[in-house]
Coordinates of C-alpha atoms in Angstrom, one line a residue:
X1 CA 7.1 -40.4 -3.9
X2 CA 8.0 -37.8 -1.0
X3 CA 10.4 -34.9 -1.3
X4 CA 12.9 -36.6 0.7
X5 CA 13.6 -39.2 -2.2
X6 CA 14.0 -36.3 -4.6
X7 CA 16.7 -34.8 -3.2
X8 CA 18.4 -37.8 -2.1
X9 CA 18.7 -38.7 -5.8
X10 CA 19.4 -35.0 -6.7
X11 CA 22.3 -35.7 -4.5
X12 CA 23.6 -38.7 -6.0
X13 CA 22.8 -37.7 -9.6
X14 CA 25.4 -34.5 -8.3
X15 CA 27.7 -36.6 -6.7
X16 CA 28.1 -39.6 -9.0
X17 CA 29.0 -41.5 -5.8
X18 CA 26.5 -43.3 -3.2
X19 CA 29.2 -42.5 -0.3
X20 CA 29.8 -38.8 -1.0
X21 CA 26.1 -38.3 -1.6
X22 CA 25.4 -39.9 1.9
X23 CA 27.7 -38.0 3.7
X24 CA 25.9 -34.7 2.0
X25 CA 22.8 -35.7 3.3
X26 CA 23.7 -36.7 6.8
X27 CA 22.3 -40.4 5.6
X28 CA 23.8 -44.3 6.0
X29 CA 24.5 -45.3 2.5
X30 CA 22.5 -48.3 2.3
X31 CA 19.3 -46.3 3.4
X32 CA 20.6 -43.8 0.6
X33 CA 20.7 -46.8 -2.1
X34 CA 16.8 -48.0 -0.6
X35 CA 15.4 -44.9 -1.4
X36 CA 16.6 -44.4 -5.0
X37 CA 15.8 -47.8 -5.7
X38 CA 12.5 -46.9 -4.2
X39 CA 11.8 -43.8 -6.4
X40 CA 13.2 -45.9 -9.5
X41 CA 10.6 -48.4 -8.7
X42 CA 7.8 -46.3 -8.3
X43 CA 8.8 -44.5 -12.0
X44 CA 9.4 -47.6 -13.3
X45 CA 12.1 -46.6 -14.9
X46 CA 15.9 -47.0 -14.1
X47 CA 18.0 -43.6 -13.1
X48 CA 21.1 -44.6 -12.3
X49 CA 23.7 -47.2 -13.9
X50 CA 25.6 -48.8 -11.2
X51 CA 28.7 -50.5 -11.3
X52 CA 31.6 -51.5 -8.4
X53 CA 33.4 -48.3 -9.8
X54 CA 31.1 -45.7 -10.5
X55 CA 27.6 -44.3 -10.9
X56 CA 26.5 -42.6 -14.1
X57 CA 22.7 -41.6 -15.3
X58 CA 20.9 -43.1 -17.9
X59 CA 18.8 -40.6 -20.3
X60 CA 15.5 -40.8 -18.1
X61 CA 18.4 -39.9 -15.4
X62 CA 19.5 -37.1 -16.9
X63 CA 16.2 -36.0 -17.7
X64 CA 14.5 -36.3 -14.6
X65 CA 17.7 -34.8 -12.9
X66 CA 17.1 -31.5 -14.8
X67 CA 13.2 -31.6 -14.3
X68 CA 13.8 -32.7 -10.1
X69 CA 16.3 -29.8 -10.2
X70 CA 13.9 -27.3 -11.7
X71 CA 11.0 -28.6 -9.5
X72 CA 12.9 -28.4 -6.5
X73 CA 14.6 -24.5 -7.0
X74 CA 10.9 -23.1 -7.7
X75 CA 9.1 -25.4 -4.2
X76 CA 12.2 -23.4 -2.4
X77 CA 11.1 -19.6 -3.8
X78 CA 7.7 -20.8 -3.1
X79 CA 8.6 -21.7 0.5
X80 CA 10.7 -18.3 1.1
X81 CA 8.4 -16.1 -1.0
X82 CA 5.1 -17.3 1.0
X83 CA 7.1 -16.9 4.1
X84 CA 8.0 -13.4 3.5
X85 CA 4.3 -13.0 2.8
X86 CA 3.6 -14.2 6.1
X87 CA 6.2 -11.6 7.8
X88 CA 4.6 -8.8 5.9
X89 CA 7.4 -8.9 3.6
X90 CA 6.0 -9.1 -0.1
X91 CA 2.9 -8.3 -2.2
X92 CA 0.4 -6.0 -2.9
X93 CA -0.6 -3.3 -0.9
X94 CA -3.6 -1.0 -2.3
X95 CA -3.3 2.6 -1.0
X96 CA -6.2 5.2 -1.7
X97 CA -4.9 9.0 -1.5
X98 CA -7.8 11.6 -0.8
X99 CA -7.5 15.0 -2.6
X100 CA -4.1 16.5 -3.5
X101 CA -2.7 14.5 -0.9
X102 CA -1.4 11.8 -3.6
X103 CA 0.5 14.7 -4.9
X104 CA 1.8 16.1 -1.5
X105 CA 2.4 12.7 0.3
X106 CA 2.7 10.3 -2.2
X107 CA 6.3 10.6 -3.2
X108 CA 7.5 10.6 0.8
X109 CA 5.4 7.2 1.2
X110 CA 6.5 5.6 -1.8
X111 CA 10.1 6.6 -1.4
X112 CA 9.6 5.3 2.1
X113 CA 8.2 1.9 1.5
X114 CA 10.5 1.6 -1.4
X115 CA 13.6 2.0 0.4
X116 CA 12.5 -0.4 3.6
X117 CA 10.2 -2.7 1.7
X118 CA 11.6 -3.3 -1.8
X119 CA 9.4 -6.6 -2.8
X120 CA 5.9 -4.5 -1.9
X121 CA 4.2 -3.7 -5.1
X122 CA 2.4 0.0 -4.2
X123 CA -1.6 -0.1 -6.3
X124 CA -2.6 3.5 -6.2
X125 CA -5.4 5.1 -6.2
X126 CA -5.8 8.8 -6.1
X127 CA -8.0 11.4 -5.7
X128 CA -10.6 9.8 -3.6
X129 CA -12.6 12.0 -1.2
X130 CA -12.3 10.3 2.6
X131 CA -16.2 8.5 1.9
X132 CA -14.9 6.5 -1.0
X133 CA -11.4 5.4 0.7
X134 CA -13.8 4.2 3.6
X135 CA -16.3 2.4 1.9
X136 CA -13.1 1.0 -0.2
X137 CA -11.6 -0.6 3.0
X138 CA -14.6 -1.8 4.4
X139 CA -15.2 -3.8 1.0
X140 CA -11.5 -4.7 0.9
X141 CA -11.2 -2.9 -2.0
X142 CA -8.4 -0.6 -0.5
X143 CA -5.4 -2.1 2.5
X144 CA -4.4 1.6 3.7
X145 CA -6.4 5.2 3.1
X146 CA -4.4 8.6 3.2
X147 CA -8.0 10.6 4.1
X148 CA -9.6 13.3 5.8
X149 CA -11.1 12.8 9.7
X150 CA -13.8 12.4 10.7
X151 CA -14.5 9.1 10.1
X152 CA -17.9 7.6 11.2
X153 CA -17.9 3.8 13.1
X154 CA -15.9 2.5 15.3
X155 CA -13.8 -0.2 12.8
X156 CA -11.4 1.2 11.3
X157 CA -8.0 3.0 12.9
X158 CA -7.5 6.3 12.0
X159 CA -3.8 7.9 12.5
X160 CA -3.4 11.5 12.0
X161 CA -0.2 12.2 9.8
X162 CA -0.5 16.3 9.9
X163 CA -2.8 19.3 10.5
X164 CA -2.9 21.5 7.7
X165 CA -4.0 24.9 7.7
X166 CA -7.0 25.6 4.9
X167 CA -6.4 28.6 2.3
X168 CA -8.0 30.3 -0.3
X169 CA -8.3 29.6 -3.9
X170 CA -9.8 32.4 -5.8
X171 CA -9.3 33.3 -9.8
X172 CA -6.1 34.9 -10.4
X173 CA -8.0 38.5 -11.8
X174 CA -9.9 38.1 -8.2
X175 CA -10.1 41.4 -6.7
X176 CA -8.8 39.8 -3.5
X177 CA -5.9 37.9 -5.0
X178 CA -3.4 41.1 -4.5
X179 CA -4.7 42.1 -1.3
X180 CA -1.8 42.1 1.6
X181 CA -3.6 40.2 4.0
X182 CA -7.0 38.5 4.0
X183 CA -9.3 37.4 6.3
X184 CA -12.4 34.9 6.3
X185 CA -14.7 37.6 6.5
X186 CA -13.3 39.1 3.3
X187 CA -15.0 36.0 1.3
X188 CA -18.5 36.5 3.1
X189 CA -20.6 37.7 -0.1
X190 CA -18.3 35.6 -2.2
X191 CA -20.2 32.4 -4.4
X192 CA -18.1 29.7 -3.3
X193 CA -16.7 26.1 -4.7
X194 CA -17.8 23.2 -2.7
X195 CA -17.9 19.4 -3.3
X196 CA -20.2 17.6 -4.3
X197 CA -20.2 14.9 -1.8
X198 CA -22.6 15.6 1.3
X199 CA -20.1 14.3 3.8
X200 CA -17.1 15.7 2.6
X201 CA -14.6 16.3 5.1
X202 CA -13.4 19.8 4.0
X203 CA -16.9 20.4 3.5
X204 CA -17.6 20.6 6.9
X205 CA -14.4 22.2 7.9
X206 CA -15.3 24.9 5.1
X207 CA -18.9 25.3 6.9
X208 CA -17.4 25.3 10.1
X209 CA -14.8 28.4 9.6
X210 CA -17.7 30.0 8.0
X211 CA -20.6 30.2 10.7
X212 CA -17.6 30.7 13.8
X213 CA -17.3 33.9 11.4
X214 CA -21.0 34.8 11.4
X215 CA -22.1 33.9 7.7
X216 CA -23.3 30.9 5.9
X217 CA -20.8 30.0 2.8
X218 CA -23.3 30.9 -0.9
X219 CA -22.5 27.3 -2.3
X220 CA -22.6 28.7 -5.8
X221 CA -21.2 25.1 -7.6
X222 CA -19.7 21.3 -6.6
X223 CA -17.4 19.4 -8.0
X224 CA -16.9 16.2 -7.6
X225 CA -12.9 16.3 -7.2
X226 CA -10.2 18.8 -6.5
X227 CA -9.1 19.1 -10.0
X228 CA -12.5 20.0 -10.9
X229 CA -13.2 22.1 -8.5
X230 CA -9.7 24.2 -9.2
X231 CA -11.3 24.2 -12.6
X232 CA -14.2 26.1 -11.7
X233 CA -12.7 28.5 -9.3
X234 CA -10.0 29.3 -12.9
X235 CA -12.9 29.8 -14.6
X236 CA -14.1 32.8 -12.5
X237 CA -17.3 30.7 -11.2
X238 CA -16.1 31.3 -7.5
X239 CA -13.6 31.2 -4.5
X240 CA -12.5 28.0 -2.5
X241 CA -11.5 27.0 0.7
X242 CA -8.8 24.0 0.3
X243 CA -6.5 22.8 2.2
X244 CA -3.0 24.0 2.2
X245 CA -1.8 20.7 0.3
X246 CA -3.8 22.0 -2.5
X247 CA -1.2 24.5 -3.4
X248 CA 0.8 21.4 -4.9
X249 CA -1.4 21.3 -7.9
X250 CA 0.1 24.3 -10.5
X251 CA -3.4 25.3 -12.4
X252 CA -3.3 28.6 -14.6
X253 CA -5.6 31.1 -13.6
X254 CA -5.8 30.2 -9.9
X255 CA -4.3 31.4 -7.0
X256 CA -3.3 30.6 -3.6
X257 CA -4.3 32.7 -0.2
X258 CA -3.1 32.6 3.2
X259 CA -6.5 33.2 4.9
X260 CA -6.6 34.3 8.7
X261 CA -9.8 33.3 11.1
X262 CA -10.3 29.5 8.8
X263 CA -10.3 26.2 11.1
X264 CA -7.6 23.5 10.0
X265 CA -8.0 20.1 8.8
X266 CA -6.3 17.3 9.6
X267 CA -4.6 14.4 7.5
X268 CA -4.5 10.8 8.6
X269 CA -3.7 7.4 7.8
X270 CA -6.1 4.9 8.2
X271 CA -6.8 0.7 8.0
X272 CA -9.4 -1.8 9.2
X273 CA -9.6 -2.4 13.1
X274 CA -8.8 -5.8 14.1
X275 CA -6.4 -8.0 12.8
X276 CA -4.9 -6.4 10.3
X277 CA -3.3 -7.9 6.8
X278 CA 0.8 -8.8 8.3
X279 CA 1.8 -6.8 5.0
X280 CA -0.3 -3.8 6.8
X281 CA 1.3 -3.9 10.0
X282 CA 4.8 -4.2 8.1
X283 CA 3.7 -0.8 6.1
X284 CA 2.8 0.6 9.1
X285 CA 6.1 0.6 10.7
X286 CA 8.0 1.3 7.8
X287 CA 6.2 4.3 7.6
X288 CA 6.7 5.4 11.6
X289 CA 10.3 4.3 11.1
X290 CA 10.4 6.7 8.0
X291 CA 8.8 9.9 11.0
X292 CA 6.2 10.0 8.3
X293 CA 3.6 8.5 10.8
X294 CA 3.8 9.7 14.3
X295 CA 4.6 7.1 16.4
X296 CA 4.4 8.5 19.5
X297 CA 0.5 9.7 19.0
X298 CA -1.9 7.2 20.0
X299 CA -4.6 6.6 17.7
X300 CA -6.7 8.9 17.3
X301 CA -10.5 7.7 16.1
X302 CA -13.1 9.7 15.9
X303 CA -16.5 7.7 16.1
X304 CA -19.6 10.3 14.7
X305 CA -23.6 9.4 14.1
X306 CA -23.6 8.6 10.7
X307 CA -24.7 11.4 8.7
X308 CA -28.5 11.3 7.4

């Protein structure tokens, strides 16, 4: 039984007429009549009642109509649903957000995606620091990463989306949070909030501002995520130096600085090296067609010694 005699009798059982049903399919009518007589044969059953006048289905007719019908409609979606697989069209793309960046760039994306691809199905995962988003796309875990560069190795792409300047985030009965202006040398004998993870990217950034202003940050306590490291700096246990995206996430008792003298951090978008997944690539442009990746930056990796 092929495909071929399934429609042919689709188009006969439609048609109630051998000639009309030929003429559908482009077909000579006796080759039309062979290959419902063939399919009959191989069912063993007869489909069709023929007479000099007209064509009518029996009940296995009629039933097998409705089942070919139904068999034939769901091959077709699964032909044009796997194709627009293929193009990058459909399906599920798993997007890991670092920090407060799910809460700052996440609505732009999804409205984004949602607008150019409708039939791509967003799995979210937020509040990953950049070393679990890139252990989750080397495992496969994760398609796409919203991080924090640097990222060590040389196989994965890494876009930047923005360059964010880093503030403070000190308890709101701070006796810095009404100063006029601050600087990073205000926060020099100040126990600060850190996280937890040794290769945390505003880690280093933090570290970095610090010693460029001649003092070593007094790493007081970690957390192991931004919401509990707002946490801490609301409970009066010490100041932070977040970046500026930070200021998305409304938490009583903390408050927001402009700082002068701290380095910035950058923001980037970032997926396996290589051959990417076509539903990737389709994201991809969606989202430079959206301005919300740069496409006129070239890629900017950044390969580092892995951290012992």
């Amino acid at each position: 039984m092929e495909l071929r005699h399934l429609r042919q009798f689709v188009a006969v059982a439609e048609t109630r007429h051998f000639g009309q049903a030929a003429r559908r399919l482009f077909l000579a009518q006796p080759a039309l009549s062979q290959s419902v007589r063939q399919l009959e044969t191989e069912l063993g059953v007869t489909l069709l009642a023929r007479t000099t006048r007209q064509v009518s289905l029996t009940p296995a007719g009629e039933y097998f109509y409705r089942e070919t019908v139904r068999l034939l409609a769901g091959l077709d979606d699964s032909v044009t649903s796997v194709r627009r697989i293929e193009e990058g069209r459909t399906g599920l793309v798993r997007i890991g957000f670092t920090g407060t960046a799910a809460f700052d760039r996440l609505p732009a994306i999804a409205r984004a995606l949602r607008q150019r691809l409708p039939e791509v199905v967003l799995e979210i995962h937020g509040d990953l620091l950049t070393p679990a988003q890139v252990e989750g796309l080397r495992s496969e875990e994760l398609d796409l990463a919203v991080l924090r560069p640097p990222v060590a190795g040389d196989d994965l792409e890494v876009r930047t989306i923005a360059r964010e300047s880093m503030v403070l985030a000190l308890p709101v009965d701070h006796r810095l949070a009404q100063e006029p202006a601050l600087e990073i040398l205000d926060i020099a004998f100040e126990s600060f909030v850190m996280y937890s993870d040794a290769h945390s990217a505003v880690n280093e950034v933090v570290l970095r501002s610090c010693r460029l202003a001649g003092f070593a940050p007094k790493r007081e306590h970690e957390a192991p995520d931004t919401s509990v490291l707002l946490a801490l700096v609301a409970a009066g246990l010490g100041v932070a130096l977040v970046p500026e995206s930070v200021r998305s996430m409304k938490l009583d008792g903390v408050a927001f600085r402009d700082v002068s003298g701290a380095d910035t951090i950058d923001l980037a978008l970032a997926w396996s090296r290589g051959k990417p997944l076509p539903l990737v690539t389709s994201l991809i442009s969606a989202l430079e067609d959206a301005g919300i990746l740069p496409s006129d930056v070239s890629t900017d990796l950044t390969v580092l010694e892995d951290i012992s």
